CSV table of C-alpha atoms in Angstrom, one decimal:
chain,number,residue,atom,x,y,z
A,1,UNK,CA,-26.4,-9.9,59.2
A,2,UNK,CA,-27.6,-6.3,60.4
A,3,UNK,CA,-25.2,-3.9,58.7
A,4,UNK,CA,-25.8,-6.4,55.0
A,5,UNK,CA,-29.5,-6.2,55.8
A,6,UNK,CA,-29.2,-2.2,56.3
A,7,UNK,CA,-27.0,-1.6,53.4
A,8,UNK,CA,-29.2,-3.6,50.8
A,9,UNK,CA,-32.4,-1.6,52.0
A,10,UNK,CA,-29.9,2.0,51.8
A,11,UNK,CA,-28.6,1.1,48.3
A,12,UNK,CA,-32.6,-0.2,47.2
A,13,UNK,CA,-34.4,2.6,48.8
A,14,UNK,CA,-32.5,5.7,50.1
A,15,UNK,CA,-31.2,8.0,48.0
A,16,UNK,CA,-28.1,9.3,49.7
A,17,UNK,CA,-25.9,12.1,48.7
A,18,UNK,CA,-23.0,14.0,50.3
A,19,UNK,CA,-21.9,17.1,48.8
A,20,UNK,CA,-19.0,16.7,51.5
A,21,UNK,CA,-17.6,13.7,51.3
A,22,UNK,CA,-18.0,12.2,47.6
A,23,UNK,CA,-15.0,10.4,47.3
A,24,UNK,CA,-15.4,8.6,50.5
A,25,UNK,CA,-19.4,7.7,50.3
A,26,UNK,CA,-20.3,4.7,47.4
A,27,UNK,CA,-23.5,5.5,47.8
A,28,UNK,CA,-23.6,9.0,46.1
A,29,UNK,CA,-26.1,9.5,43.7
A,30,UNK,CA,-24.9,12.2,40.5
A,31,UNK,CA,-26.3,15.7,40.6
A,32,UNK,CA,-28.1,16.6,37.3
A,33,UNK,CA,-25.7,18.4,35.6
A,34,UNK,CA,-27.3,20.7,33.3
A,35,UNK,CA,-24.2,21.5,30.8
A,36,UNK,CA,-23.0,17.8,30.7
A,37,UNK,CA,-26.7,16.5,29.5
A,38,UNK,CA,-26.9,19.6,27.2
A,39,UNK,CA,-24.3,17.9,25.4
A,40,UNK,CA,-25.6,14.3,25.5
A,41,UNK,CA,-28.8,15.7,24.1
A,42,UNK,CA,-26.7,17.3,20.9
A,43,UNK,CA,-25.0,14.4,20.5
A,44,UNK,CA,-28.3,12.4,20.8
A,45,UNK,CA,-29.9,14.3,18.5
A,46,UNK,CA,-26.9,14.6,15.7
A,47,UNK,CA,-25.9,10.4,15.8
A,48,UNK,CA,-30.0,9.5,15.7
A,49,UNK,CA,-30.6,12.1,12.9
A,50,UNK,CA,-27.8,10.7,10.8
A,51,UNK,CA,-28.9,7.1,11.4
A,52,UNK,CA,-31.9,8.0,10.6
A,53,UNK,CA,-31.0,9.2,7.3
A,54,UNK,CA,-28.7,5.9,6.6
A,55,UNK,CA,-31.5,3.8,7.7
A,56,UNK,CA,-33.8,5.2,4.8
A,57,UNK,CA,-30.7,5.2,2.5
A,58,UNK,CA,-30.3,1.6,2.9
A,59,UNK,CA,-34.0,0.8,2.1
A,60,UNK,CA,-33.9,2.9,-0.8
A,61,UNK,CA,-30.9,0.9,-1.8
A,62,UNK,CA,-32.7,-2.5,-1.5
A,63,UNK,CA,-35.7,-0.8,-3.1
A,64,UNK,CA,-33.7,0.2,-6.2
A,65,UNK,CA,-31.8,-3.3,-6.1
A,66,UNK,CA,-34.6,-4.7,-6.3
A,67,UNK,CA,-35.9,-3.1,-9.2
A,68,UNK,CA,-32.4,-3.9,-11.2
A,69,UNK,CA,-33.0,-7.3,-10.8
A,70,UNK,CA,-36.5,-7.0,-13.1
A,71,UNK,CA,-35.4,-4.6,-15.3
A,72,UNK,CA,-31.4,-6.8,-16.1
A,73,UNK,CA,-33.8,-10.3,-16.1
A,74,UNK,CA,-36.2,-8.5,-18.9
A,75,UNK,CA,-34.1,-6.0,-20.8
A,76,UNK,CA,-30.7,-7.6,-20.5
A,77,UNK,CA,-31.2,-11.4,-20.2
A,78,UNK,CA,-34.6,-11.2,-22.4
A,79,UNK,CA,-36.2,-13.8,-19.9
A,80,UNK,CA,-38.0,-14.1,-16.3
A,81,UNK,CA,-36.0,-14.0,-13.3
A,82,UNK,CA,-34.6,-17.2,-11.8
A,83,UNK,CA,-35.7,-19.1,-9.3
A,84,UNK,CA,-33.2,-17.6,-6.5
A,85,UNK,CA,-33.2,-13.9,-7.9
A,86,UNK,CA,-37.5,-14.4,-7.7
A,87,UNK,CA,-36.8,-14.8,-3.9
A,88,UNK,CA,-34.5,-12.2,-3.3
A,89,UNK,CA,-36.5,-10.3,-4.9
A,90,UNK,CA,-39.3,-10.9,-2.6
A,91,UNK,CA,-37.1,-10.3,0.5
A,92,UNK,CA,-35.6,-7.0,-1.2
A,93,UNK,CA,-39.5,-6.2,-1.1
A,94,UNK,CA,-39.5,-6.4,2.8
A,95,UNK,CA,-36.8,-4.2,3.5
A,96,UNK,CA,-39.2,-1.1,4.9
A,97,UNK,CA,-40.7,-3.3,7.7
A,98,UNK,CA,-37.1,-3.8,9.5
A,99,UNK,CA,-35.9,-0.2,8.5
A,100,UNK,CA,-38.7,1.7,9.2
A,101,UNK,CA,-38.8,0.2,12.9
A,102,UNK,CA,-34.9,1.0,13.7
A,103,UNK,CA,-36.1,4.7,12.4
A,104,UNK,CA,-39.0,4.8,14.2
A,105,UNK,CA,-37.1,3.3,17.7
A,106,UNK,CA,-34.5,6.2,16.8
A,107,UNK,CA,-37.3,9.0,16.7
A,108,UNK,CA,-38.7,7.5,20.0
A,109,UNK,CA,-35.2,7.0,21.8
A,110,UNK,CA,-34.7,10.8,20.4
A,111,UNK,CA,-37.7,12.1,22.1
A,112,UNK,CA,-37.2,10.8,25.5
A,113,UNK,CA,-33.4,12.1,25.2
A,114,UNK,CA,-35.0,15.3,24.7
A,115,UNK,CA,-37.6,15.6,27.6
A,116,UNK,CA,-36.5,13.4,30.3
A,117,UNK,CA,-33.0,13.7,32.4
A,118,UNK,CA,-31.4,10.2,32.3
A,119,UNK,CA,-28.5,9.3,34.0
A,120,UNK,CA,-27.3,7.1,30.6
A,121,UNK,CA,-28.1,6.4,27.2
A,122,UNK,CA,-28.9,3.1,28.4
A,123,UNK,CA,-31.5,4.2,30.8
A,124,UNK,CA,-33.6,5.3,28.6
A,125,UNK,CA,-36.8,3.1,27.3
A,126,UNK,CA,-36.1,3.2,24.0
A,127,UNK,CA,-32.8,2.4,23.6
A,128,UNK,CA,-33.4,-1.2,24.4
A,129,UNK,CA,-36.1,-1.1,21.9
A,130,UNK,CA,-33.8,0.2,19.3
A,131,UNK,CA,-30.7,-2.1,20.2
A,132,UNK,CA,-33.6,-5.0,19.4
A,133,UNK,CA,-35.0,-3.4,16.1
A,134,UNK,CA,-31.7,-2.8,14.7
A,135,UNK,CA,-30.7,-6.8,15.1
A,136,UNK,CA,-33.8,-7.8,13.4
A,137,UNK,CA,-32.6,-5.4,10.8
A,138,UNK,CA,-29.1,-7.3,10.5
A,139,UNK,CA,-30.9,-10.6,10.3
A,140,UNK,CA,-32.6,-9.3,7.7
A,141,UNK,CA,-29.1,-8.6,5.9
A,142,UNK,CA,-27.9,-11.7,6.7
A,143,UNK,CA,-31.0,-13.2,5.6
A,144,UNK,CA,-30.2,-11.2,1.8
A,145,UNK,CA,-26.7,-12.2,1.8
A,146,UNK,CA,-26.5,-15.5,-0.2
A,147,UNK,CA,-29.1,-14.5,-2.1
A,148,UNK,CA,-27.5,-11.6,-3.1
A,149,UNK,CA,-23.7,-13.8,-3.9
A,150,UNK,CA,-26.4,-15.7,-6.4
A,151,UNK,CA,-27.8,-13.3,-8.1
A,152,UNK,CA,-24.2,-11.3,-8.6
A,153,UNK,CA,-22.4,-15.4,-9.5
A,154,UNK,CA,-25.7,-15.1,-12.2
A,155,UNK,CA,-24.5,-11.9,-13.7
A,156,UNK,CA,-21.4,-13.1,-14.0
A,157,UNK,CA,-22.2,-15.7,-16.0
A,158,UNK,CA,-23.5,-13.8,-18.8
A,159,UNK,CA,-22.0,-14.5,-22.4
A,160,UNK,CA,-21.9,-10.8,-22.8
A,161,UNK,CA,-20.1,-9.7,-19.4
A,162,UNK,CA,-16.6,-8.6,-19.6
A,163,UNK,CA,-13.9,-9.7,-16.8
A,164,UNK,CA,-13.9,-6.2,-15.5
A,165,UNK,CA,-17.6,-5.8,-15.2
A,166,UNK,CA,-17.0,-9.6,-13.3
A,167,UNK,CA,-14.5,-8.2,-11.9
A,168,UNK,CA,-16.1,-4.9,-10.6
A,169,UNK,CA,-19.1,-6.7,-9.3
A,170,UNK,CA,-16.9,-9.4,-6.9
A,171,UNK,CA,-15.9,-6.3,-5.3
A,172,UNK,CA,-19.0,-4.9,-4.6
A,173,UNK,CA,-20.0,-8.3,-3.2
A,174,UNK,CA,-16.9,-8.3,-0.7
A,175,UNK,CA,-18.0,-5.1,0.2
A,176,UNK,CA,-21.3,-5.5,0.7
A,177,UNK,CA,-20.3,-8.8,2.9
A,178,UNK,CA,-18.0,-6.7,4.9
A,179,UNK,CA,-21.1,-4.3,5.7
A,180,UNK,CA,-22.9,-6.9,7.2
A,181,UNK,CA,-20.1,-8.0,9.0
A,182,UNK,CA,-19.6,-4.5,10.4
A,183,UNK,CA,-23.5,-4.0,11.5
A,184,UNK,CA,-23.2,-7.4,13.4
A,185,UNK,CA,-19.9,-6.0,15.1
A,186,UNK,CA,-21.8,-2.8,15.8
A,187,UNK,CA,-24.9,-4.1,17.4
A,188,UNK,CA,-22.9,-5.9,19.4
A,189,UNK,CA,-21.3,-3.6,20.9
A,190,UNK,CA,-24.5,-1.4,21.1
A,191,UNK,CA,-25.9,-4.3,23.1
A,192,UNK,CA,-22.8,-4.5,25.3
A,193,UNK,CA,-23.0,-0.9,26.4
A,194,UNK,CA,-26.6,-1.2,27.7
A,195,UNK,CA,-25.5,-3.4,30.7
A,196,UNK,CA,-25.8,-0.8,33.5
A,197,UNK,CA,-22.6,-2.5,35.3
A,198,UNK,CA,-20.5,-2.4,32.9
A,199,UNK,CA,-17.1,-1.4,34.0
A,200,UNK,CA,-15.4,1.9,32.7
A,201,UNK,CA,-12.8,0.2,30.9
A,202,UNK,CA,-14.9,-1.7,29.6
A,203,UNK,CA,-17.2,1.0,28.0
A,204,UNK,CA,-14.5,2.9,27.4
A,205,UNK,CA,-13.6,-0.3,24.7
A,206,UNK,CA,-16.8,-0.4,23.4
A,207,UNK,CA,-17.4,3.4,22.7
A,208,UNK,CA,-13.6,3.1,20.9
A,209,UNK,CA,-14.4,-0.2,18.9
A,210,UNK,CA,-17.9,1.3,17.3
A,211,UNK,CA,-16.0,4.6,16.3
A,212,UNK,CA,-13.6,2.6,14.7
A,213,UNK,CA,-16.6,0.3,13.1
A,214,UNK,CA,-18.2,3.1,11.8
A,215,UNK,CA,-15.2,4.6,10.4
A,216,UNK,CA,-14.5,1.0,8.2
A,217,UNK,CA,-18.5,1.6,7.2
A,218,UNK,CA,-18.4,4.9,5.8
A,219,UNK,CA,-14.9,3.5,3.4
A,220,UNK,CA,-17.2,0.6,2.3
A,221,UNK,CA,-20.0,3.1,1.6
A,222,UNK,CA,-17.3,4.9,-0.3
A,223,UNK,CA,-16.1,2.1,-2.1
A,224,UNK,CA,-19.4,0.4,-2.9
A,225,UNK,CA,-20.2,4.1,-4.4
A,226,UNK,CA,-17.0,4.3,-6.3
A,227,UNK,CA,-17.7,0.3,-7.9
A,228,UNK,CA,-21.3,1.2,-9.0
A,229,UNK,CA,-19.6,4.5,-11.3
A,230,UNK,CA,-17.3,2.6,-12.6
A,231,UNK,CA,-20.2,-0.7,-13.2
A,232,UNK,CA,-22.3,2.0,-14.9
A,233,UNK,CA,-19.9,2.9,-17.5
A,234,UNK,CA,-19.3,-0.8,-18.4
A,235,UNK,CA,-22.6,-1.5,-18.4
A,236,UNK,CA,-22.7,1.7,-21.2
A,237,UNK,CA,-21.3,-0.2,-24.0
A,238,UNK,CA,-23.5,-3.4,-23.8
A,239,UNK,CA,-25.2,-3.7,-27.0
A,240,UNK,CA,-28.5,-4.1,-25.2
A,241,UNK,CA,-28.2,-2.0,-22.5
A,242,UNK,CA,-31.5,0.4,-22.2
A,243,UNK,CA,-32.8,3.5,-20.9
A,244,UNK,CA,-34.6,1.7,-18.2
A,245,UNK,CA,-31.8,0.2,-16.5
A,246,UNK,CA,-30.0,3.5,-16.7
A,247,UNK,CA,-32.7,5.5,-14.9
A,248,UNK,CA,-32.3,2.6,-12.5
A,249,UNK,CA,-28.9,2.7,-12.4
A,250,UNK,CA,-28.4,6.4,-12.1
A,251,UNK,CA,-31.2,6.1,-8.9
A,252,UNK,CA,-28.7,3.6,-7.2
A,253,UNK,CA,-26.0,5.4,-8.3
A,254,UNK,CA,-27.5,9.0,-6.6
A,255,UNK,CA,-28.6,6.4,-2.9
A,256,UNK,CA,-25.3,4.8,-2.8
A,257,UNK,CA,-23.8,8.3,-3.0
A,258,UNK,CA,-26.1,9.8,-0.4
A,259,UNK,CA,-25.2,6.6,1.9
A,260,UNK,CA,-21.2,7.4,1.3
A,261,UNK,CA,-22.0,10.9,2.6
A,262,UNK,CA,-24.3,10.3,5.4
A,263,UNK,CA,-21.9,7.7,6.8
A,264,UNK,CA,-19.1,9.9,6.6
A,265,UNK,CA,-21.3,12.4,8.4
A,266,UNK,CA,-22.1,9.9,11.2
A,267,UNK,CA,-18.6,8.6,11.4
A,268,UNK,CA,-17.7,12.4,12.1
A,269,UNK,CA,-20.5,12.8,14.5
A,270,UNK,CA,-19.4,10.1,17.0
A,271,UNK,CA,-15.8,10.7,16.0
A,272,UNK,CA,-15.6,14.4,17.7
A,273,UNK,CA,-18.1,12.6,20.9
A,274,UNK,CA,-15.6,10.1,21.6
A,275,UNK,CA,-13.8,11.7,24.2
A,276,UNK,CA,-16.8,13.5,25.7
A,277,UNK,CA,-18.9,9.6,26.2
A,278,UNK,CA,-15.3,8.1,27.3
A,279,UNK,CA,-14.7,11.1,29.7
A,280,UNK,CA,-15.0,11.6,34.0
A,281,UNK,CA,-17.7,14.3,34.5
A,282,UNK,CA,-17.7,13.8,38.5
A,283,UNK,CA,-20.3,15.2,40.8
A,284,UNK,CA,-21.6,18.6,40.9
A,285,UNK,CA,-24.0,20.2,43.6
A,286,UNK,CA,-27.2,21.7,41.5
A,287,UNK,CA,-27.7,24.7,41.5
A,288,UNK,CA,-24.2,26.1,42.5
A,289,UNK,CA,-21.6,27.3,40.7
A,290,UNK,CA,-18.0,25.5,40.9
A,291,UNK,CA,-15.6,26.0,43.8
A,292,UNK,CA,-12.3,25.2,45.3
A,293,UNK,CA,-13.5,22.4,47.0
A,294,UNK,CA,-15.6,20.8,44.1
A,295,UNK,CA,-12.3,21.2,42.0
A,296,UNK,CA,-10.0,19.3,44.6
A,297,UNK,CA,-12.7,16.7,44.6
A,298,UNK,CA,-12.8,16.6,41.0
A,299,UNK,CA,-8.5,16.3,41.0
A,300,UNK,CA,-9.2,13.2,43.3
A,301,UNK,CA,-11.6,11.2,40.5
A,302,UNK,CA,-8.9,12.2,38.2
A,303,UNK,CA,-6.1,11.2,39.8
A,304,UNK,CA,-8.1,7.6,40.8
A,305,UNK,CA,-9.1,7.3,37.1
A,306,UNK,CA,-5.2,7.9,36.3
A,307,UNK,CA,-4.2,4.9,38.3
């Protein structure tokens, strides 16, 4: 009862470290190492920046979206919009309040990474915050989803639509499904990675299974971007087709492409950090440089890690 009683109140209250013997003590705490959270920091910095960006792409992609739907109803169809495209268009409307809150959680969870030392991402404030923010935001797409295979099964069914512009635009709505899909998978995982006792392995899974997510998202981006080219020039030779809808086309056009690119920049981003977040950095002692018998220590982890 005395040596449980003592060793709860060490591992709650003393912090313990031995430079001599870290291999043999499990209550070790990690020396700051200056070099190894230099890097965290950059790589903070570079995979919040991008999402950043994507996060304001995507609202500007609802925004625009949202704007085709007015424009097709009055210049195409020559009526009001329907009853399900009036609603969608109302939740297109509301796509800044979940965005702007996963960018603004991202600015936050940037700051701290840049002022305070943190022993992992998910020990910092913010990241929680973010994790939460961003799964409002894929309610919200699963919240848009129906209503967008509606309004798309409503094109469709125009008089004047050809089978490739039908087609073209089934495509877009797989792809589009398959995004959603992906952000559910990803803050999943996101969520998954915050549990402090989470087991190496385990992590190591995670940090694999969102680089490969993100990789899958930046070929839908791609693809989404390469269906909305080849929609525009269909859409060209409608007899009513009007200026209006191009300058609306031509800005979805110009945010899908930005989205391709910044995904691709993000999926790069993690990508080249993969092995650095999935890697052993050991203990160092602060302050001093390396030595023989930090690297024989270091061998040890190594060789334990190996098994």
């Amino acid at each position: 009862y005395f040596s449980d009683k003592t060793t709860k109140l060490m591992q709650e209250k003393v912090p313990f470290i031995d430079t001599e013997n870290t291999m043999l003590n499990k209550l070790n705490i990690p020396v700051c190492d200056r070099n190894h959270q230099h890097t965290a920091q950059n790589f903070i910095e570079s995979t919040c920046n991008q999402t950043i960006v994507l996060m304001a792409g995507l609202s500007d992609y609802h925004t625009y979206l949202e704007q085709r739907l007015k424009v097709y109803s009055l210049d195409i169809m020559h009526e009001k919009a329907s009853a399900s495209n009036t609603k969608f268009s109302s939740y297109l409307l509301q796509n800044a309040i979940y965005s702007r809150k996963v960018q603004h959680t991202l600015t936050e969870l940037l700051d701290e990474a840049k002022q305070e030392v943190f022993i992992s991402l998910s020990t910092l404030p913010s990241y929680g915050s973010f994790v939460n923010d961003l799964k409002s935001y894929v309610k919200y797409l699963e919240k848009l989803l129906p209503y967008r295979v509606l309004s798309v099964n409503e094109e469709c069914q125009s008089s004047m639509w050809s089978e490739n512009l039908e087609k073209t635009n089934n495509n877009l709505l797989k792809e589009e499904k398959k995004i959603v899909s992906l952000f559910t998978r990803l803050v999943n995982y996101l969520s998954i990675i915050s549990n402090l006792n989470l087991q190496e392995s385990s992590f190591t899974k995670c940090v694999e299974n969102i680089a490969n997510i993100l990789n899958v998202l930046s070929g839908c981006f791609h693809a989404i971007y390469e269906l909305y080219v080849m929609k525009s020039k269909e859409e060209h030779n409608l007899p009513t087709y009007t200026d209006r809808l191009k300058t609306t086309d031509d800005c979805l056009l110009t945010t899908v492409h930005s989205l391709s690119s910044t995904a691709t920049k993000l999926k790069s981003v993690f990508q080249q950090n993969v092995q650095f977040m999935t890697g052993f950095h050991g203990f160092k002692r602060k302050g001093l440089p390396s030595d023989d018998s930090q690297e024989r220590k270091m061998d040890f982890f190594r060789n334990i890690k190996d098994k």
